[in-house]
Short mmCIF file of C-alpha atoms in Angstrom, two decimals:
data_model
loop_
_atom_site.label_atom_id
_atom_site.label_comp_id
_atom_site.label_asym_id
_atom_site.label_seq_id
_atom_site.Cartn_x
_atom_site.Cartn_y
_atom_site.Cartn_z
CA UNK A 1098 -4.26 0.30 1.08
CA UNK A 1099 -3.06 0.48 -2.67
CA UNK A 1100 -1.54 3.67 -3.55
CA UNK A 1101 1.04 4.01 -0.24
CA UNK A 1102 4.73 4.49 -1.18
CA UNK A 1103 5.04 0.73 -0.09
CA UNK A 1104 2.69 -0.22 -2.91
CA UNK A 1105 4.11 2.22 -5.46
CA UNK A 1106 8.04 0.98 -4.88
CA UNK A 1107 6.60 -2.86 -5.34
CA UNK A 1108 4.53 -2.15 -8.76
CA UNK A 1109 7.22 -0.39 -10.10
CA UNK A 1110 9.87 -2.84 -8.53
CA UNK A 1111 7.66 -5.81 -10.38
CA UNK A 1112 7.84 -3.79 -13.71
CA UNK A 1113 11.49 -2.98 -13.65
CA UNK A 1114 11.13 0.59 -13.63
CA UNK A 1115 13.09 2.76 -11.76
CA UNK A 1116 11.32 5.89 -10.81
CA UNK A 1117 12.17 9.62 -9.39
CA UNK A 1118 9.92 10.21 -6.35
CA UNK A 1119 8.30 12.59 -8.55
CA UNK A 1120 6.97 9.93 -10.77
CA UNK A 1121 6.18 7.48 -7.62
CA UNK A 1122 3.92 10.68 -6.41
CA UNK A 1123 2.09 11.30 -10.22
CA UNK A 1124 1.61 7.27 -10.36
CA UNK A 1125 0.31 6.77 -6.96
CA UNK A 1126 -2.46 9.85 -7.79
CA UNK A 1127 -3.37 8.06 -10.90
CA UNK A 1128 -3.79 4.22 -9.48
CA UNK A 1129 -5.90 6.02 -6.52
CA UNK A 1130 -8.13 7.81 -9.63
CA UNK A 1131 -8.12 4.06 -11.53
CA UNK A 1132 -9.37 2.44 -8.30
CA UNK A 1133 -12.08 5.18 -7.20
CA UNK A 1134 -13.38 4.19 -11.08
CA UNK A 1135 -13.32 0.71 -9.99
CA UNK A 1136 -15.40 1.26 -6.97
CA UNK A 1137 -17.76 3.21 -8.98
CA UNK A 1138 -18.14 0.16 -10.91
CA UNK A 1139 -19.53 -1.74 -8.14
CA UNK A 1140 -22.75 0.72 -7.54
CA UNK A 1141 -24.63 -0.15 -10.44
CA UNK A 1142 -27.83 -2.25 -9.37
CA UNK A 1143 -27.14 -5.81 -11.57
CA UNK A 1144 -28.75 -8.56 -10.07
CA UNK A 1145 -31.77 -9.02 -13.01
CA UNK A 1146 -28.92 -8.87 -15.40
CA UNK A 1147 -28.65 -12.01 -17.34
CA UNK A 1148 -24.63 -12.63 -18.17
CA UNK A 1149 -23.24 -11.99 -21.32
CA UNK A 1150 -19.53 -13.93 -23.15
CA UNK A 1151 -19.68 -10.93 -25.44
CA UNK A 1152 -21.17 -7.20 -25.92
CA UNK A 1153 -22.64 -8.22 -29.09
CA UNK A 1154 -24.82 -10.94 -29.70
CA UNK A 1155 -22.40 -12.89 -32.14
CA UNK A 1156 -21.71 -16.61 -32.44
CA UNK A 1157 -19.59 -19.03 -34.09
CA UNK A 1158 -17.89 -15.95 -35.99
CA UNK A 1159 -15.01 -17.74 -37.96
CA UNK A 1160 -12.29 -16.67 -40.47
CA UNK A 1161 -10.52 -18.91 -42.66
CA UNK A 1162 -7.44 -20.55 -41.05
CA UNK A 1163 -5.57 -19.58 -44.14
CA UNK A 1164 -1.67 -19.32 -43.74
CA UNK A 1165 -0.34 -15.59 -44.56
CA UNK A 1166 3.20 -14.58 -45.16
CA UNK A 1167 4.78 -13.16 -42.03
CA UNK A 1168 7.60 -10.63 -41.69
CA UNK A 1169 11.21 -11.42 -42.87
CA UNK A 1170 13.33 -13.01 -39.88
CA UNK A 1171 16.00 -10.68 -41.15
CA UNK A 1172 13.60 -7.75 -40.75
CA UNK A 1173 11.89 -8.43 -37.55
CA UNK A 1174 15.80 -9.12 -35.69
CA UNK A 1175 16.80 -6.08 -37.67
CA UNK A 1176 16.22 -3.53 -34.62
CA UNK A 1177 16.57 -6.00 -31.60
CA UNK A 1178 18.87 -4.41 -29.61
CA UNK A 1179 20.60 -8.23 -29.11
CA UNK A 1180 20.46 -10.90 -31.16
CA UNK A 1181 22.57 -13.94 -30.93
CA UNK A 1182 22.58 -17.52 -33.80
CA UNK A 1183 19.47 -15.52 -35.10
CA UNK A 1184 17.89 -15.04 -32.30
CA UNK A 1185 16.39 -12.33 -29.88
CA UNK A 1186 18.65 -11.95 -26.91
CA UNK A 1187 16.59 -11.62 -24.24
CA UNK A 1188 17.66 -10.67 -20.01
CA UNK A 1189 16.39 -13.63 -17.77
CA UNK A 1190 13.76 -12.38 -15.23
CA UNK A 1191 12.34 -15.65 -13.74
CA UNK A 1192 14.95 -17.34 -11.52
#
């Protein structure tokens, strides 16, 4: 069942975030509060509903593929903690 210790340590194992047992306990109340809101999302009676791509009934809604000027490469390295020929240092997480 989500929302065990088990299931807490993995999420926050998969996020790289290493938590107090305090903050396991406050984030395992809130993911059981997200998923009683999910179940409450399966009540509602929708089988007459016909589906819907968007909420409002909008189509072919373009914008001009116009290019724009972009932030500085000096400025957007500027507070990357690592940065390397120019480039974002970055750790490896996918072996």
């Amino acid at each position: 069942m989500a929302g065990t210790d088990f299931d807490i340590q993995y999420i926050a194992h998969l996020a790289r975030l290493d938590l107090t047992e305090e903050e396991q306990r406050q984030l395992g109340a809130q993911l059981q509060q997200v998923l009683g809101y999910m179940d409450k999302l399966k009540e509602p009676e929708v089988g007459g509903v016909e589906p819907m791509a968007h909420a409002l009934p909008r189509s072919n809604v373009f914008r001009e593929d116009a290019a724009r000027p972009s932030l500085p490469h000096g400025e957007a390295l500027r507070n990357a903690p690592a940065r390397a020929n120019g480039l974002f240092v970055v750790p490896k997480i996918v072996e």
